[in-house]
Short mmCIF file of C-alpha atoms in Angstrom, two decimals:
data_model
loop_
_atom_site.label_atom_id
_atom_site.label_comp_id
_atom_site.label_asym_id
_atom_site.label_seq_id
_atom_site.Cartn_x
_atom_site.Cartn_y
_atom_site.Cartn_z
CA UNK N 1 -49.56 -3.00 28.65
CA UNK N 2 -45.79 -2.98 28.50
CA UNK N 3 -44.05 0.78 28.42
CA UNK N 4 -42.94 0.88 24.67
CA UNK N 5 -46.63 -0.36 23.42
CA UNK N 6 -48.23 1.88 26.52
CA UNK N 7 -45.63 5.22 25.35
CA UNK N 8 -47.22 4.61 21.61
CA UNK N 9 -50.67 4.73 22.74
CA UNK N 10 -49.57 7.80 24.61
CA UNK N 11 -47.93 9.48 21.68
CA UNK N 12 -50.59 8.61 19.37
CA UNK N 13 -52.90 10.52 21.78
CA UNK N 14 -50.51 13.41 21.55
CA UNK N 15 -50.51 13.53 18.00
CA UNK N 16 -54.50 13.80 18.18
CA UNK N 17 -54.14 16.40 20.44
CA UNK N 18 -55.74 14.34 22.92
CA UNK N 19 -53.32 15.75 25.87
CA UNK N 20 -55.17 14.80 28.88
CA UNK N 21 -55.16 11.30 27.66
CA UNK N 22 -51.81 11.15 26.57
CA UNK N 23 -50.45 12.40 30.01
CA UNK N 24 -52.13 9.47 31.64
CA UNK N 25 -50.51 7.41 29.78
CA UNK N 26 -47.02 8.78 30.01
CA UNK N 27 -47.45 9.48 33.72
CA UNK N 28 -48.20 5.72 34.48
CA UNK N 29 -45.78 4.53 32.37
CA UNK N 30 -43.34 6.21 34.35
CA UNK N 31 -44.66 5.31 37.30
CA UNK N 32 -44.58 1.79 36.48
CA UNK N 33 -40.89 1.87 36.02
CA UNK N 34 -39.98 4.60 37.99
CA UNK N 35 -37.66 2.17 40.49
CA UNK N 36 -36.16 -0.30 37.88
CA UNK N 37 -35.25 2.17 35.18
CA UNK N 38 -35.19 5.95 36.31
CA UNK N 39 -33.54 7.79 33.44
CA UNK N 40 -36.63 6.12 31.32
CA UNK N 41 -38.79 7.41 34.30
CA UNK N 42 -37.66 10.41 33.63
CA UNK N 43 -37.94 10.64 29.85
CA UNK N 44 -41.85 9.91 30.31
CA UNK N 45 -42.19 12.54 32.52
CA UNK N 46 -41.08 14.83 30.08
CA UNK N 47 -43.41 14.20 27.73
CA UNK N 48 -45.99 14.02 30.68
CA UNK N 49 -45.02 17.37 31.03
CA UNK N 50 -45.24 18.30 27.08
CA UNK N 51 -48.98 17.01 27.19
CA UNK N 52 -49.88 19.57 29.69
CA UNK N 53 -47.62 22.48 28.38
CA UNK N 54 -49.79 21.69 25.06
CA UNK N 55 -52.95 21.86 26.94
CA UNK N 56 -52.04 25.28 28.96
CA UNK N 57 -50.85 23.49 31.82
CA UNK N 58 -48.13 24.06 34.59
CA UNK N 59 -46.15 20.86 34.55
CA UNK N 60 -43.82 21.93 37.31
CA UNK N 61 -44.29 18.65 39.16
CA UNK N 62 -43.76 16.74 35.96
CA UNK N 63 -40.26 18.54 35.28
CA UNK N 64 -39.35 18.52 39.14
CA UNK N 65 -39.84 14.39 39.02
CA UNK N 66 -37.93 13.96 35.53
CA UNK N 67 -34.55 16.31 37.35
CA UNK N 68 -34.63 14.15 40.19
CA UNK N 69 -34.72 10.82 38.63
CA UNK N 70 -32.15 12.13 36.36
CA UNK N 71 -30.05 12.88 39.45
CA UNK N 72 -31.03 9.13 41.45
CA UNK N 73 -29.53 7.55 38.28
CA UNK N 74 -26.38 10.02 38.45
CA UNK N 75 -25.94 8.07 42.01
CA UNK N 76 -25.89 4.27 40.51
CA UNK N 77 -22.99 2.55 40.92
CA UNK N 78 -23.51 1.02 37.12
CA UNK N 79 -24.95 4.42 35.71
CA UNK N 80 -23.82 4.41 32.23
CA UNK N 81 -23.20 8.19 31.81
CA UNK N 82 -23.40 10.04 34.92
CA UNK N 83 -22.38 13.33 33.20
CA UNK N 84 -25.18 13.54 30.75
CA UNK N 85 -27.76 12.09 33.40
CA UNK N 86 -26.53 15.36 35.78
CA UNK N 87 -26.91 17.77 32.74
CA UNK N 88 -30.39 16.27 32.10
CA UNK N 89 -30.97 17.33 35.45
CA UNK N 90 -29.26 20.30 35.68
CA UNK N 91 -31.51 21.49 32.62
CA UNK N 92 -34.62 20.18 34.55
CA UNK N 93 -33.76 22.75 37.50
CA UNK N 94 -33.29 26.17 35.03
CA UNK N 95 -36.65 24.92 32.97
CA UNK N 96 -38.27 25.68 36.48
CA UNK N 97 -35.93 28.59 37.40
CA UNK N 98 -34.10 26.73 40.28
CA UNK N 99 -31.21 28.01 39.34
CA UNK N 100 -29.15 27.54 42.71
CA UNK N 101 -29.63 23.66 42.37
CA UNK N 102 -29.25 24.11 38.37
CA UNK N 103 -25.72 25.72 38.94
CA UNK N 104 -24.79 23.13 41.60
CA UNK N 105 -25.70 19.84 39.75
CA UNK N 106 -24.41 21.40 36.43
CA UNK N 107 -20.70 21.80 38.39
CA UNK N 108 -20.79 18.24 38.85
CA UNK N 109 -20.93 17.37 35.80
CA UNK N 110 -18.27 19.54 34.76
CA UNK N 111 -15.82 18.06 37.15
CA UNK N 112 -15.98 15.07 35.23
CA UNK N 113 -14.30 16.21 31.60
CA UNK N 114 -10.41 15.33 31.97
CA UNK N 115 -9.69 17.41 28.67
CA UNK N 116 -10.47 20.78 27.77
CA UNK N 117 -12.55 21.10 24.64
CA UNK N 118 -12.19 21.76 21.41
CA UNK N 119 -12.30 25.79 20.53
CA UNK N 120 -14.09 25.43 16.65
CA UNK N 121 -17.54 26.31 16.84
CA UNK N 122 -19.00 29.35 15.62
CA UNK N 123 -20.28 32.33 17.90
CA UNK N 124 -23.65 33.96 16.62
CA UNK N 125 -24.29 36.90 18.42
CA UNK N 126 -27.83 38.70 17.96
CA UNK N 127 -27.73 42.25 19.79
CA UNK N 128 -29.27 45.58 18.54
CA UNK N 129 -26.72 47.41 20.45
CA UNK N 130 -24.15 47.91 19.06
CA UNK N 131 -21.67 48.32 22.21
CA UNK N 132 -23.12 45.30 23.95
CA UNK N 133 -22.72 43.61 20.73
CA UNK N 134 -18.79 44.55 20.60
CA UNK N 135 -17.70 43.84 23.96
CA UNK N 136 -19.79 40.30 23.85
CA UNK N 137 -17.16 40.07 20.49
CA UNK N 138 -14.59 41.48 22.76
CA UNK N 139 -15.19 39.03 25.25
CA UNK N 140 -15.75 35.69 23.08
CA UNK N 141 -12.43 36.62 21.09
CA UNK N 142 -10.62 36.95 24.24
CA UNK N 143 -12.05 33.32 25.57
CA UNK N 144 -10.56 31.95 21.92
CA UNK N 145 -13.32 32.17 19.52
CA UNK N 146 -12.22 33.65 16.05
CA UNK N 147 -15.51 32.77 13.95
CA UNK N 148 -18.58 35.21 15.09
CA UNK N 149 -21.01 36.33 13.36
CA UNK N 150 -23.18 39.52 14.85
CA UNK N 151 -26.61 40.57 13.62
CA UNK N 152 -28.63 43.41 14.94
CA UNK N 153 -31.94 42.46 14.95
CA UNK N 154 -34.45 38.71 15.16
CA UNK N 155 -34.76 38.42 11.24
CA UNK N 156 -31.55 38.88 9.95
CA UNK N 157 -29.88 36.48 13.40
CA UNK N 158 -32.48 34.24 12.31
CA UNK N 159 -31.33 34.03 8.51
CA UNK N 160 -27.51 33.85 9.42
CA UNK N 161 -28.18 31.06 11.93
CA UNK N 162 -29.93 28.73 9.42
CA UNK N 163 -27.08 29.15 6.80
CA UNK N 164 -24.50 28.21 9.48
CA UNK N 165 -26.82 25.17 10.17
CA UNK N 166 -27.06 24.82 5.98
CA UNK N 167 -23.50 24.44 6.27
CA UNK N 168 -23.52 21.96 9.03
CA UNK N 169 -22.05 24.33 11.61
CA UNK N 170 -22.77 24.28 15.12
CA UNK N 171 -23.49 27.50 16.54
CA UNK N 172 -23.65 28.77 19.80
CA UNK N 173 -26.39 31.78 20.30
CA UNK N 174 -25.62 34.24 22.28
CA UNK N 175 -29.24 36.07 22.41
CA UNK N 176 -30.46 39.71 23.74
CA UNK N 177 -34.07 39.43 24.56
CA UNK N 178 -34.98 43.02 23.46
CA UNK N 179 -34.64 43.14 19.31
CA UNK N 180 -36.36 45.90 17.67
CA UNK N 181 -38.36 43.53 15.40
CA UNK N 182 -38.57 40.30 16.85
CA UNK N 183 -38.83 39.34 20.91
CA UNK N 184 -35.64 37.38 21.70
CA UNK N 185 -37.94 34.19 22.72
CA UNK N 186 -39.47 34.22 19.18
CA UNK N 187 -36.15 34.04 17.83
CA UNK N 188 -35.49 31.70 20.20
CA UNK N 189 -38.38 29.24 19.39
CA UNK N 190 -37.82 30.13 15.50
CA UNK N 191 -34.37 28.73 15.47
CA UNK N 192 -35.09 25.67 17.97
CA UNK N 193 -37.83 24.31 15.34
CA UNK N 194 -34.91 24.46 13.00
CA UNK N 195 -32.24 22.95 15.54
CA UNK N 196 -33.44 21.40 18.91
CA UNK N 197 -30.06 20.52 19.66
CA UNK N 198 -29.15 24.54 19.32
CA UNK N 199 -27.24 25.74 22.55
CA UNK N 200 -28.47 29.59 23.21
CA UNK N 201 -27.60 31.64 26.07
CA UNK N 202 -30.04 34.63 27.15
CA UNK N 203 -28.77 37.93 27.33
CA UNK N 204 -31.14 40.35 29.41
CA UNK N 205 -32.11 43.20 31.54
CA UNK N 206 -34.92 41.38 32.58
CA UNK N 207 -34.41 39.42 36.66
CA UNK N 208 -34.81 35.67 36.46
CA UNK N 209 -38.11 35.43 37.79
CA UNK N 210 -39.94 37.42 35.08
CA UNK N 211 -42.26 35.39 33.15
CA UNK N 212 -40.65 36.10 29.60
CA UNK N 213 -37.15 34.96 30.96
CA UNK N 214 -39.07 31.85 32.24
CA UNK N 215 -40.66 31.19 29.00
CA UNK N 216 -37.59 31.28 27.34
CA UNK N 217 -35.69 29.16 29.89
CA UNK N 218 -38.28 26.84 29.38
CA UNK N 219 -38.14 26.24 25.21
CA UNK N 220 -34.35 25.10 25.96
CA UNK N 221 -31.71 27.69 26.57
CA UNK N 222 -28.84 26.83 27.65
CA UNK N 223 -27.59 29.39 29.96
CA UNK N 224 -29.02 32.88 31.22
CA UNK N 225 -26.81 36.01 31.41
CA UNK N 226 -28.28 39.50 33.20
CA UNK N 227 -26.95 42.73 31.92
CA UNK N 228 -24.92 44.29 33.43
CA UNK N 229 -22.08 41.39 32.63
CA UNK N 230 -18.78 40.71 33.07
CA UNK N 231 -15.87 38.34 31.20
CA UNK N 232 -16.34 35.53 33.87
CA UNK N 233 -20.27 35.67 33.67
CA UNK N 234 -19.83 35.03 29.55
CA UNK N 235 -17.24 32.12 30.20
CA UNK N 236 -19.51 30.54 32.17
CA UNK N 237 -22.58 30.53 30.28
CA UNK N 238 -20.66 29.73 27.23
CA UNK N 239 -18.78 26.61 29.19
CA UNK N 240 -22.56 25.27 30.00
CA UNK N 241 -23.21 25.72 26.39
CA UNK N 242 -19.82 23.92 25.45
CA UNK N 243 -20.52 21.14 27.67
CA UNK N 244 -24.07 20.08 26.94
CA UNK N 245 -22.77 20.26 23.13
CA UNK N 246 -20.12 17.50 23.93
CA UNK N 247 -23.04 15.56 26.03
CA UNK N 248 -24.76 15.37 23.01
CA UNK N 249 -22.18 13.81 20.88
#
């Protein structure tokens, strides 16, 4: 069975819900070309990995295999797009809360962009403090951002984040994870169903490790910020954000 008829078999099984099944599949079929064609490799470990998260599963090994293929490819001499292959990667890492060798592979990629980018996207910022709310604003405005838009709790962040996206705007999130009405990983899995190509930075209290920062990591954020925080700390998360968005383009 070649891989595209093998990964429809497997994603049929998904569909059914049939995740044990449907992990076979995508695990051999990424076995099978793990050598010839890693960044493909890779992609079927993800959704290895998506089969087991489905069925209650840790699918650290899954995720650790996908990052690492995504970095062999980086290393080709005819590697197509060596920046997005080490942002892959780079997202691989925080998913798993390496976030040493997350930091690390993302600066490589971000050696690689010759011109600075653009400054037009909107800056949603959901916070039900007000203070930490105005010196994120503070902060944003003094990085170059003029369009922001600040909400103080899930539902109403939630709301103005889908008109932006019924406008075609391309927002990025920055995200407290304690809102008085909904959790900040709700929100965060809310507004990914809407937009998986969303970029969302984590704002917290909470230390890396905890499992509700994990979770969150996990659905997709781009970037993690622990309160206290300072100017530099926001420029950088919102430069991760920044570049992934131009990856994607």
């Amino acid at each position: 069975m070649d891989v595209k008829t093998g990964s429809e078999v497997a994603l049929a099984h998904l569909k059914n819900k049939q995740f044990i099944t449907a992990h076979t599949l995508f695990t051999n079929q990424a076995e099978s070309v793990k050598k010839s064609e890693p960044v493909k490799s890779a992609l079927l470990y993800l959704l290895a990995a998506e089969c087991k998260k489905q069925h209650g599963k840790e699918s650290e090994n899954e995720i650790t295999e996908a990052g690492n293929l995504f970095l062999k490819y980086s290393t080709q001499k005819d590697a197509d797009n060596v920046k997005g292959a080490l942002l892959c990667a780079s997202k691989c890492f925080l998913s798993l809360g390496k976030f040493d060798k997350a930091r690390d592979t993302y600066q490589k990629a971000k050696t690689m962009f010759s011109e600075p980018l653009q400054i037009t996207r909107p800056i949603v910022i959901i916070d039900d403090s007000k203070a930490i709310a105005l010196k994120l604003q503070t902060y944003v405005e003094k990085l170059g951002y003029s369009d922001i838009h600040v909400f103080e709790n899930g539902k109403t962040g939630v709301k103005g984040c889908k008109n932006l996206f019924s406008e075609g705007k391309h927002p990025i999130l920055l995200l407290d994870m304690g809102l008085p009405d909904l959790e900040g990983d709700a929100v965060a899995e809310k507004l990914l169903k809407e937009k998986l190509d969303l970029q969302i930075v984590v704002i917290t209290a909470d230390e890396k490790t905890t499992e509700r920062v994990n979770k969150t990591l996990s659905s997709g954020v781009s970037a993690f910020i622990q309160k206290p925080f300072t100017l530099d700390e926001v420029k950088k998360a919102i430069d991760v954000a920044e570049t992934e968005y131009a990856l994607l383009q």
